[in-house]
Coordinates of N, CA and C in Angstrom, one line a residue:
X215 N -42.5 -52.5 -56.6 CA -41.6 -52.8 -55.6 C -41.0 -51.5 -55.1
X216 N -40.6 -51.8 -53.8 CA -40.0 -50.1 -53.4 C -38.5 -50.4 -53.5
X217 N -38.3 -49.4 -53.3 CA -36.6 -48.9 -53.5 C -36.2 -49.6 -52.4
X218 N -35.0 -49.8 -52.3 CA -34.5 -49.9 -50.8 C -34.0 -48.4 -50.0
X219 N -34.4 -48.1 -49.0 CA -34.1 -46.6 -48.3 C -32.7 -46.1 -48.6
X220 N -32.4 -45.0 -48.9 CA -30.9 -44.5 -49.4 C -30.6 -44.4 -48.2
X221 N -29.0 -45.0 -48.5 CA -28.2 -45.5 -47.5 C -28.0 -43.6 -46.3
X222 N -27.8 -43.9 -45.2 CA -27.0 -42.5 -44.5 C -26.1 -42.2 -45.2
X223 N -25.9 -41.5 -45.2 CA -24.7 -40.7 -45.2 C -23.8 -40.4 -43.9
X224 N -22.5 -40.8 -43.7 CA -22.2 -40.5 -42.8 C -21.8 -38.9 -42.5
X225 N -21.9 -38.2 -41.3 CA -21.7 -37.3 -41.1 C -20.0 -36.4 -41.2
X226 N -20.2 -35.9 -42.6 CA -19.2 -35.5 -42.8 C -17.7 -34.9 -42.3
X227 N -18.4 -34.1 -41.7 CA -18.0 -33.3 -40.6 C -17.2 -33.9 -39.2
X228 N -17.9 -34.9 -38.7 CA -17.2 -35.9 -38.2 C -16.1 -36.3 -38.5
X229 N -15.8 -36.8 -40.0 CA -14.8 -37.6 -40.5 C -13.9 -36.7 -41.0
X230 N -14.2 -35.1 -40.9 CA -13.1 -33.9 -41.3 C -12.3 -33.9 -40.3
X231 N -10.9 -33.6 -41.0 CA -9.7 -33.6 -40.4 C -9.8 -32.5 -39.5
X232 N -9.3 -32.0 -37.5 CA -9.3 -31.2 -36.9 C -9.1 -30.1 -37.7
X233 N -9.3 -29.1 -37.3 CA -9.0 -27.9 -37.5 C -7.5 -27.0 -37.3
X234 N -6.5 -26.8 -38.2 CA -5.3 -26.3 -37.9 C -5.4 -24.9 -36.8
X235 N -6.6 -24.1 -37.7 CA -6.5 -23.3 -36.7 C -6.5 -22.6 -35.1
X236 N -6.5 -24.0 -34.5 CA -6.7 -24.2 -32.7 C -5.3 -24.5 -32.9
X237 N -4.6 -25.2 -33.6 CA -3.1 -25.4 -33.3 C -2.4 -23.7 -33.8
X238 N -2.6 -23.3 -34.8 CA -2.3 -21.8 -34.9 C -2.2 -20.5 -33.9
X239 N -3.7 -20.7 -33.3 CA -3.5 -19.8 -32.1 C -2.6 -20.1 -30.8
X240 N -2.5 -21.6 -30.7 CA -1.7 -22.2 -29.2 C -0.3 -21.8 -30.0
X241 N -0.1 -21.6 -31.3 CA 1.5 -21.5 -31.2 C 1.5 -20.2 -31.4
X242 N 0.8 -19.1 -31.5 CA 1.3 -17.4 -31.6 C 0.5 -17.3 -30.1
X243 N -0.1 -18.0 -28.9 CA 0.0 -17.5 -27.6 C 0.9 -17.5 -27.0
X244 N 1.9 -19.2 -27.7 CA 3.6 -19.0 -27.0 C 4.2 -18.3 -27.7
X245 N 5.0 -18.3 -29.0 CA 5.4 -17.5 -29.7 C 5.6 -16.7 -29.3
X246 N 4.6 -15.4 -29.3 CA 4.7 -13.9 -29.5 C 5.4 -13.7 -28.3
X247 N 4.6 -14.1 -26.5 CA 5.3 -13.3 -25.5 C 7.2 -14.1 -25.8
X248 N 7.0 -15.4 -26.1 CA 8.9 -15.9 -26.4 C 9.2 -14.8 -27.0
X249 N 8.8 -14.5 -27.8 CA 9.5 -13.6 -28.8 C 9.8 -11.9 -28.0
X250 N 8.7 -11.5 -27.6 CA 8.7 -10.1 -26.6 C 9.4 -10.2 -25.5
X251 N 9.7 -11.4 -24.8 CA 10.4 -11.5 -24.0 C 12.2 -11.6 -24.4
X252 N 12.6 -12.4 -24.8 CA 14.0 -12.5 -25.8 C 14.4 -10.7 -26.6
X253 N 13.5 -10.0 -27.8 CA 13.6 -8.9 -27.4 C 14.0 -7.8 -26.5
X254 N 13.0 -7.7 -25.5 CA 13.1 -6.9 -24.3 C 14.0 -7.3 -23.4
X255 N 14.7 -8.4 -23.4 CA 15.8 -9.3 -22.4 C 17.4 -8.7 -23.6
X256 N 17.0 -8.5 -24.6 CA 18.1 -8.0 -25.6 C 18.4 -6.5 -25.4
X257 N 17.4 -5.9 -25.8 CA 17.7 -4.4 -25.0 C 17.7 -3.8 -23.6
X258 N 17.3 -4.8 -23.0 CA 18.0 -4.8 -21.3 C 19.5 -4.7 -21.6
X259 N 19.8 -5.6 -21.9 CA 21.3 -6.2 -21.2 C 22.5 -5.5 -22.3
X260 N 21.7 -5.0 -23.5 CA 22.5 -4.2 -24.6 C 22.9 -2.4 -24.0
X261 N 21.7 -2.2 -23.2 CA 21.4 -1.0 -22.3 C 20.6 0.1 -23.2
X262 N 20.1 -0.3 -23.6 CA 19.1 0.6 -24.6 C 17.8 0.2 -24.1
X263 N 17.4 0.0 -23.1 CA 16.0 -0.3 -22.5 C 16.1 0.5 -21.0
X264 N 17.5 0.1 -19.9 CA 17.4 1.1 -19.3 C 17.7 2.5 -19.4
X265 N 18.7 2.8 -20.8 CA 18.3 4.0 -21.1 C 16.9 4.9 -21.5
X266 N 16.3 4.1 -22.2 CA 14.7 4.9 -22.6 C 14.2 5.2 -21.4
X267 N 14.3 4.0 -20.4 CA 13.5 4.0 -19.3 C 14.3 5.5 -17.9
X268 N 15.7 5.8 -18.3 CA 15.7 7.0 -17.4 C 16.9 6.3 -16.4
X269 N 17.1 4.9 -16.3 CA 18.0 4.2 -15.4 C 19.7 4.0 -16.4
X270 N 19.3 4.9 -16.6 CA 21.6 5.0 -17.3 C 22.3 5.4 -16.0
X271 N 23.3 5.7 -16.9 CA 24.1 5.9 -15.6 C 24.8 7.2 -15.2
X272 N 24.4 7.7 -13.9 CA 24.8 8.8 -13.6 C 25.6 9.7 -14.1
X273 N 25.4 10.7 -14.2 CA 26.6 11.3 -14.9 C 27.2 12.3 -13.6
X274 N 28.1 13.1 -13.8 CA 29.1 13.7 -13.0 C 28.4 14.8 -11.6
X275 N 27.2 15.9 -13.0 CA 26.0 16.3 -12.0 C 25.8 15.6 -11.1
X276 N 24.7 14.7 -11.6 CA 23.7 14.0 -11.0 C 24.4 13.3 -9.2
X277 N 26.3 12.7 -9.3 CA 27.0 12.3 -8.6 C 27.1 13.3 -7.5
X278 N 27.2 14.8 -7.9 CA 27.8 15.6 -6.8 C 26.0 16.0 -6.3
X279 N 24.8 16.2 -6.8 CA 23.9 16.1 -5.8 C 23.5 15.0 -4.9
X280 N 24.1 13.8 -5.7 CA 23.5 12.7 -5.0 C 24.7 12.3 -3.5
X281 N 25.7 13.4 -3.1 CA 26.6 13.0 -2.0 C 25.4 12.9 -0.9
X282 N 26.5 11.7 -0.3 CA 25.6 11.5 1.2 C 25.5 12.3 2.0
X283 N 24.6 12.6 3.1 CA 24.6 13.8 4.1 C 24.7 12.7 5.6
X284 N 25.5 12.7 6.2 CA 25.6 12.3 7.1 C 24.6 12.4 8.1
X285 N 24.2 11.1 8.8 CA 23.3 11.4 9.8 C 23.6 12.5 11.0
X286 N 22.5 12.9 11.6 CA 22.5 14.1 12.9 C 22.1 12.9 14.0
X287 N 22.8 13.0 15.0 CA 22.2 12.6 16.4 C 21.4 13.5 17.3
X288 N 20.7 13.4 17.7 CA 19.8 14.4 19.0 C 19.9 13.5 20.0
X289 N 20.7 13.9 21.3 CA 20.8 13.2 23.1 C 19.6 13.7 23.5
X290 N 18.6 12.5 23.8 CA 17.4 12.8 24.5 C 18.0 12.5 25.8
X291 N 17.4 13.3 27.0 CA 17.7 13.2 28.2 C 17.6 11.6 28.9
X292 N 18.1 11.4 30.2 CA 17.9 10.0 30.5 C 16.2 9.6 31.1
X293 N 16.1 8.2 31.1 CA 14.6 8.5 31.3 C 14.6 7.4 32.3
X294 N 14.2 7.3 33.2 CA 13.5 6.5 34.5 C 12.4 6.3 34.6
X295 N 12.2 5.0 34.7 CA 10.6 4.7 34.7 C 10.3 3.4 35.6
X296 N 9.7 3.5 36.2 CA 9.3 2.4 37.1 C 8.1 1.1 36.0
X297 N 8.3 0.3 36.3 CA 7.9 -1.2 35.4 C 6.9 -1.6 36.1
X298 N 5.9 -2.2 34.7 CA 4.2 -2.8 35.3 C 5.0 -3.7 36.2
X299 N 5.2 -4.1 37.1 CA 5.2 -5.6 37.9 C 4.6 -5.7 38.3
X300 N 4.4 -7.3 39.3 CA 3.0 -7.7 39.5 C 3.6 -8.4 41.2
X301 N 5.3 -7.9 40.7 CA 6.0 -8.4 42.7 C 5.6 -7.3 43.7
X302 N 6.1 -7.4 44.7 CA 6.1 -6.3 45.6 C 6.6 -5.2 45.6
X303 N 8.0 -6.3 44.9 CA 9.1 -5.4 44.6 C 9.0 -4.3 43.9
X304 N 8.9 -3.0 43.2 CA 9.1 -2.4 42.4 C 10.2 -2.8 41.6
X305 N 9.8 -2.4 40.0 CA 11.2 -2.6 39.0 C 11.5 -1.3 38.1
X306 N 12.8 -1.0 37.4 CA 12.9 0.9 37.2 C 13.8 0.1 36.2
X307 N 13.2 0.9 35.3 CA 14.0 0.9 33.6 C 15.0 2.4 33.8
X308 N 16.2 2.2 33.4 CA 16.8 3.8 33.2 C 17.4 3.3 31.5
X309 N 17.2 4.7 30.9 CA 17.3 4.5 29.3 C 18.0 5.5 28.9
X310 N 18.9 5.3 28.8 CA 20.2 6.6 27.7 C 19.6 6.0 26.3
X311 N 19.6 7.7 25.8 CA 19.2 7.2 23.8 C 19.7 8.2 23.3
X312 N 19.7 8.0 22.0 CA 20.0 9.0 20.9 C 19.0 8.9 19.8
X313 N 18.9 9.8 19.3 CA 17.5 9.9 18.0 C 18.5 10.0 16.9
X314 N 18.3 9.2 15.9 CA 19.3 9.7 14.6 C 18.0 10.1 13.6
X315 N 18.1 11.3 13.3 CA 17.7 12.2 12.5 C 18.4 12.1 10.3
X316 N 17.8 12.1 9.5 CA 18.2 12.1 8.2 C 18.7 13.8 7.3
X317 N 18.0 14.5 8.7 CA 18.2 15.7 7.5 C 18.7 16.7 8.8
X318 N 19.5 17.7 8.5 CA 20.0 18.3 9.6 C 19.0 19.4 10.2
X319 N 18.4 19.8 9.2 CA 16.7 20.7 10.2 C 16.1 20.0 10.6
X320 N 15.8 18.7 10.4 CA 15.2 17.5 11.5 C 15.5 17.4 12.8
X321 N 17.0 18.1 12.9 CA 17.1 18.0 14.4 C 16.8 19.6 15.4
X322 N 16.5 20.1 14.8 CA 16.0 21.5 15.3 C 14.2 21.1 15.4
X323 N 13.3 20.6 15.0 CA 12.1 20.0 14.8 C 12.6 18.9 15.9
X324 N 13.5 17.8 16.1 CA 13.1 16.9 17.3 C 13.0 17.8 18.3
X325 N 13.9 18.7 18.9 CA 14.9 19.4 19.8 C 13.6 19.7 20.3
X326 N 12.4 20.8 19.6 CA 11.5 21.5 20.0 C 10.1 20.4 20.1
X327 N 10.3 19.3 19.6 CA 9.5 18.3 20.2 C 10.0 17.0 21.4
X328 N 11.1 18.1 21.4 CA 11.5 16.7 22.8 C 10.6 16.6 24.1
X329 N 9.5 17.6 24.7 CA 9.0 16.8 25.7 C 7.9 16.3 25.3
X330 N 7.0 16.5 24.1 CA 6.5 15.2 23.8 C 7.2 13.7 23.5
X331 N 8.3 14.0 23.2 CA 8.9 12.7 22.7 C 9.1 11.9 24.0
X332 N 9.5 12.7 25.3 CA 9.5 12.2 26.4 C 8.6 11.9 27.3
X333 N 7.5 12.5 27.3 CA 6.2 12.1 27.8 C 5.3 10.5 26.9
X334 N 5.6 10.6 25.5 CA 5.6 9.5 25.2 C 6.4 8.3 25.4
X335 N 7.7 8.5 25.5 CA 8.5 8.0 25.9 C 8.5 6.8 27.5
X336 N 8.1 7.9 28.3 CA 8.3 7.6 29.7 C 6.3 6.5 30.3
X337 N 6.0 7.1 29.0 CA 3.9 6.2 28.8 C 4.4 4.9 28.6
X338 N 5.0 5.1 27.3 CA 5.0 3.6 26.9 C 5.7 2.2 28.0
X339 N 7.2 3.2 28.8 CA 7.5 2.7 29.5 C 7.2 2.0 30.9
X340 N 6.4 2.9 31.1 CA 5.8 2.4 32.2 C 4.7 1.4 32.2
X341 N 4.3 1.0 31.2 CA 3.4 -0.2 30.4 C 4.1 -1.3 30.0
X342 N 5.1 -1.6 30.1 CA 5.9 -2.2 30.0 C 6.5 -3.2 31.3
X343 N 6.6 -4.8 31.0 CA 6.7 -5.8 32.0 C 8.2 -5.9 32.2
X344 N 9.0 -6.0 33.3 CA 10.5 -6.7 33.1 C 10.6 -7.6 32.4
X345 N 9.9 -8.8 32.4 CA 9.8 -9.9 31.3 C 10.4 -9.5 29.3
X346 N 9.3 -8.8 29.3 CA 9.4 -8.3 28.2 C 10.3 -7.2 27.4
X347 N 11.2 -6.8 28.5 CA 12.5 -6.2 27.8 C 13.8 -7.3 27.8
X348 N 13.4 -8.4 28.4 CA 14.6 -9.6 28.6 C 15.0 -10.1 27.0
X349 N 16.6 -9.6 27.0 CA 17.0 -10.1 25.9 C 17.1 -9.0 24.6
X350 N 17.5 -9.5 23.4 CA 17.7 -8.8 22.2 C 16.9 -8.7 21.6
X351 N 15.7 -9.5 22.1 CA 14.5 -9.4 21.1 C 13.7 -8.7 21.7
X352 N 13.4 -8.5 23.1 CA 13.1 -7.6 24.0 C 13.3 -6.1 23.6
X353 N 14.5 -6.0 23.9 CA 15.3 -4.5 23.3 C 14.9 -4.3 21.6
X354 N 14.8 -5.3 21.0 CA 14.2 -5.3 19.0 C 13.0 -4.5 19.6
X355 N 12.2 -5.1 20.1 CA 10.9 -5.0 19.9 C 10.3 -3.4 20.5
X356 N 11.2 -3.1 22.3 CA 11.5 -1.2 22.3 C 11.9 -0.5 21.5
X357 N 12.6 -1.0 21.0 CA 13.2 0.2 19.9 C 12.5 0.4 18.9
X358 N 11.6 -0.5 17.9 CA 10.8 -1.0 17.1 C 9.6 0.2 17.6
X359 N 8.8 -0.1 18.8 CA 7.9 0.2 19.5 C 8.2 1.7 19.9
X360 N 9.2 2.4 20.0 CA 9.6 3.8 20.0 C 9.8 4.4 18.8
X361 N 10.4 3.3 18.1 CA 10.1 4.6 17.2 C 9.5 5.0 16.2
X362 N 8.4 3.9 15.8 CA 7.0 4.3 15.7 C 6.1 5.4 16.3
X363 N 6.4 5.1 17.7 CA 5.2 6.1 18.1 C 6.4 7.6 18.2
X364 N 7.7 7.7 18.0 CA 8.3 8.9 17.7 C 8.5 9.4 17.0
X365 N 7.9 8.7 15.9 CA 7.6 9.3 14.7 C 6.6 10.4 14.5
X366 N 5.4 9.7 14.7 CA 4.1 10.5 15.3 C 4.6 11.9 16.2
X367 N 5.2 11.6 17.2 CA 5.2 13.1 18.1 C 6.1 13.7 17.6
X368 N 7.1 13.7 16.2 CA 7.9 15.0 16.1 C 7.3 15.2 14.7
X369 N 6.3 14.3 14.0 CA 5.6 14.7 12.7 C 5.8 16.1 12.3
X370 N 6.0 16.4 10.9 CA 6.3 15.6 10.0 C 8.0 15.7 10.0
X371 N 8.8 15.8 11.3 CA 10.3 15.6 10.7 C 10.0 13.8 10.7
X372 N 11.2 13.0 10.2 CA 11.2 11.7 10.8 C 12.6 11.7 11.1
X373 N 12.5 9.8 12.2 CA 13.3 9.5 12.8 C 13.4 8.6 12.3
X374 N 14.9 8.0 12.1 CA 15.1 6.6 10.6 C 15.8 5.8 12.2
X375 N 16.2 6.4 13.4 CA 16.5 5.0 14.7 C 16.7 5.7 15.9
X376 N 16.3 4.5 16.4 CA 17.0 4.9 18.1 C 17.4 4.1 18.4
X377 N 18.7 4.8 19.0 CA 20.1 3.9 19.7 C 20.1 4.1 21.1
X378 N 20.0 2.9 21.9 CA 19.9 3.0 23.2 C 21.8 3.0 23.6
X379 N 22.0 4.1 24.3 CA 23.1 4.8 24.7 C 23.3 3.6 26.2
X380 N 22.2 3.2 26.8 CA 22.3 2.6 28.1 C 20.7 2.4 28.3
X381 N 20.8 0.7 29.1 CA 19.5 1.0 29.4 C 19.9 -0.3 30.5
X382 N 19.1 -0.2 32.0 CA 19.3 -0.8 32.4 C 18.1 -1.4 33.1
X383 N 18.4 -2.3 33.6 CA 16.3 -2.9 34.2 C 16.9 -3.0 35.8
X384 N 15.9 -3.1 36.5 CA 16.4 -3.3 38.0 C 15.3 -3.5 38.9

């Protein structure tokens, strides 16, 4: 007579309990940065982080180099320009400005680039529609548009604005 066939065995492995160690790693991925973070959020606010880091606080030196230098103005001449139109009419921009300069040799460097600043000046303008200076966003968008490209022609001094003194369309 034969045996009867030995029963399976169920797959052990199967019926083993998960593995702690997948829960181990998910809690030192939160853990550690919680923990680096709370830390580093402690010596922030204690000031021993932005000391290491060089962000303390001024001292008395540091106060008397860091005085403000007042801006320089440069009077660029007035400028007249006749407007792309498309009427019969002719139309004429006139533009009072000032250049504000950051550093006071900056304005000895615009001074001796002022007729490029003005030849640039008087290009752009005449490219320019009556339409398109209407308004404060109009004027945003010249001043914007000057003094980008016035940057360029007194390179490398810079120009941090320009303040239109008068400007009238007609």
């Amino acid at each position: 007579m034969s045996s009867p066939p030995p029963e399976a065995k169920p797959d052990e492995a199967a019926n083993a309990p998960p593995k702690k160690a997948g829960k181990r790693k998910l809690i030192i991925m939160i853990a550690v940065p919680a923990v680096l973070l709370l830390v580093g959020g402690g010596l922030w606010f204690t000031g021993i982080l932005p000391h290491l880091l060089g962000m303390g606080k001024p001292n008395a030196h540091d106060k008397e180099a860091a005085k403000v230098v007042p801006p320089t103005y440069v009077e660029l001449p007035e400028l007249i320009a006749n407007l792309n139109s498309t009427a019969h009419r002719p139309s004429y921009v006139k533009l009072g400005a000032k250049v504000e300069v950051a550093k006071p040799e900056d304005a000895e460097k615009v001074k001796a680039a002022l007729p490029r600043l003005q030849d640039m000046m008087q290009t752009y303008l005449r490219e320019m529609r009556p339409e398109e200076l209407r308004g404060s966003a109009g004027t945003y968008r010249l001043r914007e548009e000057l003094l980008s490209r016035a940057n360029v022609a007194v390179a490398p001094a810079k120009i941090n604005d320009i303040l239109f003194t008068q400007m009238l369309i007609q």
